[in-house]
């Protein structure tokens, strides 16, 4: 079992040649039937469970999520999802994920 959690203080990994996006303070979140959406200032982060073995992570630095397209996930899988149970405490939000 893995757990998809967003900490109140998380940073993305980056190389020296790519822009860096830091998510320092979570300002809001809400559960989705298939994942979670987190707001951190102007940044929106959405994590959804497409199948029991695929999580999809979308990040929108300006708050508007991009077009629902992916080179990494086939359209048949991208248009499906599975239900998850939200998990939340004072320091984190997320959902248990039982992927293979």
GROMACS .gro file of N, CA and C in nm:
model
  300
    1UNK      N    1   0.085  -0.118   0.000
    1UNK     CA    2   0.000   0.000   0.000
    1UNK      C    3   0.089   0.124   0.000
    2UNK      N    4   0.053   0.220  -0.080
    2UNK     CA    5   0.119   0.350  -0.080
    2UNK      C    6   0.015   0.453  -0.040
    3UNK      N    7   0.058   0.567   0.004
    3UNK     CA    8  -0.035   0.672   0.040
    3UNK      C    9   0.003   0.797  -0.037
    4UNK      N   10  -0.092   0.853  -0.110
    4UNK     CA   11  -0.069   0.980  -0.179
    4UNK      C   12  -0.101   1.089  -0.079
    5UNK      N   13  -0.001   1.160  -0.035
    5UNK     CA   14  -0.019   1.267   0.064
    5UNK      C   15   0.046   1.394   0.016
    6UNK      N   16  -0.013   1.503   0.051
    6UNK     CA   17   0.044   1.634   0.024
    6UNK      C   18   0.074   1.696   0.159
    7UNK      N   19   0.199   1.723   0.184
    7UNK     CA   20   0.239   1.786   0.309
    7UNK      C   21   0.221   1.936   0.297
    8UNK      N   22   0.208   2.000   0.408
    8UNK     CA   23   0.194   2.146   0.408
    8UNK      C   24   0.321   2.214   0.357
    9UNK      N   25   0.433   2.144   0.356
    9UNK     CA   26   0.559   2.201   0.308
    9UNK      C   27   0.626   2.101   0.215
   10UNK      N   28   0.597   2.110   0.085
   10UNK     CA   29   0.656   2.021  -0.014
   10UNK      C   30   0.724   2.103  -0.122
   11UNK      N   31   0.824   2.043  -0.186
   11UNK     CA   32   0.890   2.108  -0.298
   11UNK      C   33   0.906   2.007  -0.409
   12UNK      N   34   0.902   2.054  -0.534
   12UNK     CA   35   0.925   1.965  -0.646
   12UNK      C   36   1.075   1.952  -0.667
   13UNK      N   37   1.114   1.836  -0.717
   13UNK     CA   38   1.254   1.817  -0.753
   13UNK      C   39   1.278   1.889  -0.884
   14UNK      N   40   1.397   1.943  -0.900
   14UNK     CA   41   1.425   2.010  -1.027
   14UNK      C   42   1.573   2.002  -1.058
   15UNK      N   43   1.602   2.009  -1.186
   15UNK     CA   44   1.741   2.019  -1.227
   15UNK      C   45   1.775   2.167  -1.238
   16UNK      N   46   1.901   2.198  -1.253
   16UNK     CA   47   1.942   2.338  -1.257
   16UNK      C   48   1.892   2.409  -1.382
   17UNK      N   49   1.854   2.334  -1.488
   17UNK     CA   50   1.811   2.399  -1.612
   17UNK      C   51   1.659   2.416  -1.622
   18UNK      N   52   1.582   2.358  -1.530
   18UNK     CA   53   1.436   2.371  -1.540
   18UNK      C   54   1.384   2.465  -1.432
   19UNK      N   55   1.269   2.527  -1.458
   19UNK     CA   56   1.212   2.617  -1.357
   19UNK      C   57   1.176   2.540  -1.231
   20UNK      N   58   1.183   2.606  -1.120
   20UNK     CA   59   1.154   2.543  -0.992
   20UNK      C   60   1.019   2.591  -0.942
   21UNK      N   61   0.937   2.499  -0.896
   21UNK     CA   62   0.806   2.530  -0.842
   21UNK      C   63   0.802   2.479  -0.699
   22UNK      N   64   0.788   2.568  -0.604
   22UNK     CA   65   0.782   2.531  -0.463
   22UNK      C   66   0.640   2.546  -0.413
   23UNK      N   67   0.590   2.442  -0.350
   23UNK     CA   68   0.459   2.447  -0.287
   23UNK      C   69   0.487   2.454  -0.137
   24UNK      N   70   0.479   2.574  -0.083
   24UNK     CA   71   0.520   2.595   0.055
   24UNK      C   72   0.405   2.596   0.154
   25UNK      N   73   0.291   2.649   0.118
   25UNK     CA   74   0.179   2.658   0.210
   25UNK      C   75   0.052   2.616   0.141
   26UNK      N   76  -0.009   2.511   0.189
   26UNK     CA   77  -0.136   2.466   0.135
   26UNK      C   78  -0.244   2.559   0.187
   27UNK      N   79  -0.318   2.623   0.096
   27UNK     CA   80  -0.421   2.718   0.136
   27UNK      C   81  -0.561   2.659   0.128
   28UNK      N   82  -0.573   2.540   0.070
   28UNK     CA   83  -0.703   2.474   0.063
   28UNK      C   84  -0.691   2.341  -0.004
   29UNK      N   85  -0.789   2.256   0.018
   29UNK     CA   86  -0.793   2.127  -0.049
   29UNK      C   87  -0.935   2.075  -0.047
   30UNK      N   88  -0.964   1.987  -0.140
   30UNK     CA   89  -1.091   1.916  -0.135
   30UNK      C   90  -1.075   1.779  -0.199
   31UNK      N   91  -1.148   1.685  -0.144
   31UNK     CA   92  -1.144   1.548  -0.192
   31UNK      C   93  -1.226   1.535  -0.319
   32UNK      N   94  -1.180   1.448  -0.406
   32UNK     CA   95  -1.252   1.411  -0.527
   32UNK      C   96  -1.288   1.263  -0.512
   33UNK      N   97  -1.386   1.215  -0.584
   33UNK     CA   98  -1.422   1.074  -0.571
   33UNK      C   99  -1.305   0.984  -0.612
   34UNK      N  100  -1.214   1.037  -0.697
   34UNK     CA  101  -1.102   0.958  -0.746
   34UNK      C  102  -0.966   1.016  -0.707
   35UNK      N  103  -0.962   1.109  -0.613
   35UNK     CA  104  -0.834   1.167  -0.573
   35UNK      C  105  -0.849   1.288  -0.485
   36UNK      N  106  -0.762   1.386  -0.508
   36UNK     CA  107  -0.761   1.507  -0.426
   36UNK      C  108  -0.713   1.625  -0.510
   37UNK      N  109  -0.763   1.743  -0.476
   37UNK     CA  110  -0.717   1.866  -0.539
   37UNK      C  111  -0.669   1.958  -0.427
   38UNK      N  112  -0.549   2.012  -0.445
   38UNK     CA  113  -0.487   2.097  -0.343
   38UNK      C  114  -0.458   2.233  -0.403
   39UNK      N  115  -0.487   2.337  -0.327
   39UNK     CA  116  -0.454   2.474  -0.366
   39UNK      C  117  -0.342   2.522  -0.275
   40UNK      N  118  -0.240   2.580  -0.334
   40UNK     CA  119  -0.128   2.638  -0.258
   40UNK      C  120  -0.100   2.775  -0.319
   41UNK      N  121  -0.168   2.876  -0.268
   41UNK     CA  122  -0.159   3.008  -0.329
   41UNK      C  123  -0.217   3.001  -0.469
   42UNK      N  124  -0.139   3.041  -0.570
   42UNK     CA  125  -0.186   3.036  -0.708
   42UNK      C  126  -0.169   2.899  -0.772
   43UNK      N  127  -0.099   2.808  -0.705
   43UNK     CA  128  -0.071   2.675  -0.761
   43UNK      C  129  -0.184   2.578  -0.728
   44UNK      N  130  -0.228   2.504  -0.830
   44UNK     CA  131  -0.327   2.398  -0.810
   44UNK      C  132  -0.260   2.265  -0.842
   45UNK      N  133  -0.281   2.165  -0.756
   45UNK     CA  134  -0.225   2.032  -0.773
   45UNK      C  135  -0.340   1.932  -0.764
   46UNK      N  136  -0.353   1.845  -0.864
   46UNK     CA  137  -0.457   1.743  -0.862
   46UNK      C  138  -0.392   1.605  -0.878
   47UNK      N  139  -0.425   1.513  -0.788
   47UNK     CA  140  -0.378   1.375  -0.796
   47UNK      C  141  -0.501   1.287  -0.806
   48UNK      N  142  -0.508   1.207  -0.913
   48UNK     CA  143  -0.623   1.119  -0.931
   48UNK      C  144  -0.574   0.976  -0.957
   49UNK      N  145  -0.655   0.880  -0.913
   49UNK     CA  146  -0.628   0.738  -0.935
   49UNK      C  147  -0.703   0.696  -1.061
   50UNK      N  148  -0.630   0.671  -1.169
   50UNK     CA  149  -0.693   0.629  -1.294
   50UNK      C  150  -0.729   0.481  -1.291
   51UNK      N  151  -0.639   0.402  -1.237
   51UNK     CA  152  -0.659   0.258  -1.219
   51UNK      C  153  -0.591   0.221  -1.088
   52UNK      N  154  -0.596   0.094  -1.054
   52UNK     CA  155  -0.530   0.054  -0.930
   52UNK      C  156  -0.378   0.055  -0.942
   53UNK      N  157  -0.325   0.081  -1.063
   53UNK     CA  158  -0.181   0.086  -1.080
   53UNK      C  159  -0.132   0.214  -1.148
   54UNK      N  160  -0.221   0.314  -1.164
   54UNK     CA  161  -0.180   0.440  -1.228
   54UNK      C  162  -0.236   0.558  -1.150
   55UNK      N  163  -0.146   0.646  -1.103
   55UNK     CA  164  -0.184   0.775  -1.045
   55UNK      C  165  -0.150   0.882  -1.146
   56UNK      N  166  -0.234   0.981  -1.157
   56UNK     CA  167  -0.206   1.093  -1.246
   56UNK      C  168  -0.188   1.218  -1.162
   57UNK      N  169  -0.081   1.293  -1.187
   57UNK     CA  170  -0.052   1.416  -1.115
   57UNK      C  171  -0.053   1.530  -1.215
   58UNK      N  172  -0.135   1.632  -1.188
   58UNK     CA  173  -0.142   1.751  -1.272
   58UNK      C  174  -0.110   1.871  -1.185
   59UNK      N  175  -0.024   1.959  -1.235
   59UNK     CA  176   0.015   2.079  -1.162
   59UNK      C  177  -0.011   2.200  -1.251
   60UNK      N  178  -0.076   2.300  -1.193
   60UNK     CA  179  -0.105   2.423  -1.266
   60UNK      C  180  -0.048   2.541  -1.187
   61UNK      N  181   0.071   2.590  -1.224
   61UNK     CA  182   0.132   2.701  -1.150
   61UNK      C  183   0.043   2.825  -1.141
   62UNK      N  184  -0.039   2.852  -1.244
   62UNK     CA  185  -0.126   2.969  -1.243
   62UNK      C  186  -0.267   2.939  -1.196
   63UNK      N  187  -0.295   2.815  -1.156
   63UNK     CA  188  -0.426   2.779  -1.103
   63UNK      C  189  -0.522   2.717  -1.202
   64UNK      N  190  -0.498   2.729  -1.332
   64UNK     CA  191  -0.586   2.670  -1.432
   64UNK      C  192  -0.520   2.543  -1.485
   65UNK      N  193  -0.582   2.429  -1.460
   65UNK     CA  194  -0.525   2.302  -1.507
   65UNK      C  195  -0.525   2.298  -1.658
   66UNK      N  196  -0.420   2.240  -1.717
   66UNK     CA  197  -0.408   2.237  -1.863
   66UNK      C  198  -0.508   2.140  -1.926
   67UNK      N  199  -0.510   2.137  -2.057
   67UNK     CA  200  -0.592   2.044  -2.133
   67UNK      C  201  -0.570   1.902  -2.083
   68UNK      N  202  -0.674   1.822  -2.082
   68UNK     CA  203  -0.665   1.684  -2.037
   68UNK      C  204  -0.603   1.600  -2.148
   69UNK      N  205  -0.471   1.604  -2.157
   69UNK     CA  206  -0.398   1.529  -2.258
   69UNK      C  207  -0.273   1.471  -2.194
   70UNK      N  208  -0.224   1.360  -2.250
   70UNK     CA  209  -0.104   1.298  -2.195
   70UNK      C  210  -0.037   1.214  -2.301
   71UNK      N  211   0.095   1.221  -2.306
   71UNK     CA  212   0.170   1.130  -2.390
   71UNK      C  213   0.204   1.004  -2.313
   72UNK      N  214   0.194   1.008  -2.182
   72UNK     CA  215   0.233   0.895  -2.099
   72UNK      C  216   0.119   0.799  -2.069
   73UNK      N  217  -0.005   0.846  -2.077
   73UNK     CA  218  -0.121   0.762  -2.046
   73UNK      C  219  -0.213   0.757  -2.167
   74UNK      N  220  -0.248   0.636  -2.209
   74UNK     CA  221  -0.336   0.618  -2.324
   74UNK      C  222  -0.475   0.673  -2.295
   75UNK      N  223  -0.546   0.723  -2.397
   75UNK     CA  224  -0.679   0.782  -2.377
   75UNK      C  225  -0.777   0.689  -2.306
   76UNK      N  226  -0.774   0.560  -2.336
   76UNK     CA  227  -0.868   0.467  -2.272
   76UNK      C  228  -0.848   0.464  -2.121
   77UNK      N  229  -0.725   0.470  -2.074
   77UNK     CA  230  -0.697   0.471  -1.930
   77UNK      C  231  -0.720   0.609  -1.871
   78UNK      N  232  -0.688   0.714  -1.945
   78UNK     CA  233  -0.698   0.851  -1.895
   78UNK      C  234  -0.842   0.890  -1.866
   79UNK      N  235  -0.937   0.832  -1.938
   79UNK     CA  236  -1.077   0.867  -1.921
   79UNK      C  237  -1.148   0.784  -1.815
   80UNK      N  238  -1.076   0.696  -1.749
   80UNK     CA  239  -1.133   0.614  -1.643
   80UNK      C  240  -1.075   0.656  -1.510
   81UNK      N  241  -1.139   0.615  -1.401
   81UNK     CA  242  -1.084   0.641  -1.268
   81UNK      C  243  -1.144   0.541  -1.171
   82UNK      N  244  -1.083   0.532  -1.053
   82UNK     CA  245  -1.135   0.447  -0.947
   82UNK      C  246  -1.164   0.535  -0.826
   83UNK      N  247  -1.258   0.493  -0.744
   83UNK     CA  248  -1.290   0.568  -0.623
   83UNK      C  249  -1.183   0.546  -0.517
   84UNK      N  250  -1.154   0.650  -0.439
   84UNK     CA  251  -1.059   0.642  -0.328
   84UNK      C  252  -1.124   0.698  -0.203
   85UNK      N  253  -1.066   0.668  -0.088
   85UNK     CA  254  -1.113   0.720   0.040
   85UNK      C  255  -1.020   0.831   0.087
   86UNK      N  256  -1.072   0.951   0.112
   86UNK     CA  257  -0.985   1.061   0.156
   86UNK      C  258  -0.924   1.035   0.293
   87UNK      N  259  -0.807   1.093   0.315
   87UNK     CA  260  -0.737   1.085   0.443
   87UNK      C  261  -0.686   1.225   0.475
   88UNK      N  262  -0.709   1.271   0.597
   88UNK     CA  263  -0.670   1.407   0.633
   88UNK      C  264  -0.639   1.416   0.781
   89UNK      N  265  -0.535   1.491   0.814
   89UNK     CA  266  -0.507   1.524   0.954
   89UNK      C  267  -0.457   1.668   0.957
   90UNK      N  268  -0.406   1.713   1.070
   90UNK     CA  269  -0.366   1.853   1.084
   90UNK      C  270  -0.249   1.891   0.993
   91UNK      N  271  -0.167   1.793   0.950
   91UNK     CA  272  -0.048   1.825   0.873
   91UNK      C  273  -0.051   1.776   0.730
   92UNK      N  274  -0.152   1.698   0.690
   92UNK     CA  275  -0.151   1.643   0.554
   92UNK      C  276  -0.291   1.609   0.506
   93UNK      N  277  -0.303   1.599   0.374
   93UNK     CA  278  -0.425   1.552   0.309
   93UNK      C  279  -0.384   1.453   0.202
   94UNK      N  280  -0.471   1.360   0.169
   94UNK     CA  281  -0.437   1.263   0.066
   94UNK      C  282  -0.538   1.150   0.062
   95UNK      N  283  -0.491   1.034   0.015
   95UNK     CA  284  -0.576   0.915   0.011
   95UNK      C  285  -0.487   0.791   0.007
   96UNK      N  286  -0.534   0.681   0.071
   96UNK     CA  287  -0.459   0.555   0.061
   96UNK      C  288  -0.468   0.504  -0.083
   97UNK      N  289  -0.361   0.451  -0.133
   97UNK     CA  290  -0.356   0.400  -0.269
   97UNK      C  291  -0.297   0.260  -0.266
   98UNK      N  292  -0.371   0.164  -0.316
   98UNK     CA  293  -0.331   0.024  -0.310
   98UNK      C  294  -0.285  -0.027  -0.446
   99UNK      N  295  -0.213   0.054  -0.520
   99UNK     CA  296  -0.166   0.015  -0.652
   99UNK      C  297  -0.069  -0.101  -0.647
  100UNK      N  298  -0.053  -0.165  -0.760
  100UNK     CA  299   0.036  -0.281  -0.770
  100UNK      C  300   0.176  -0.242  -0.804
   0.00000   0.00000   0.00000
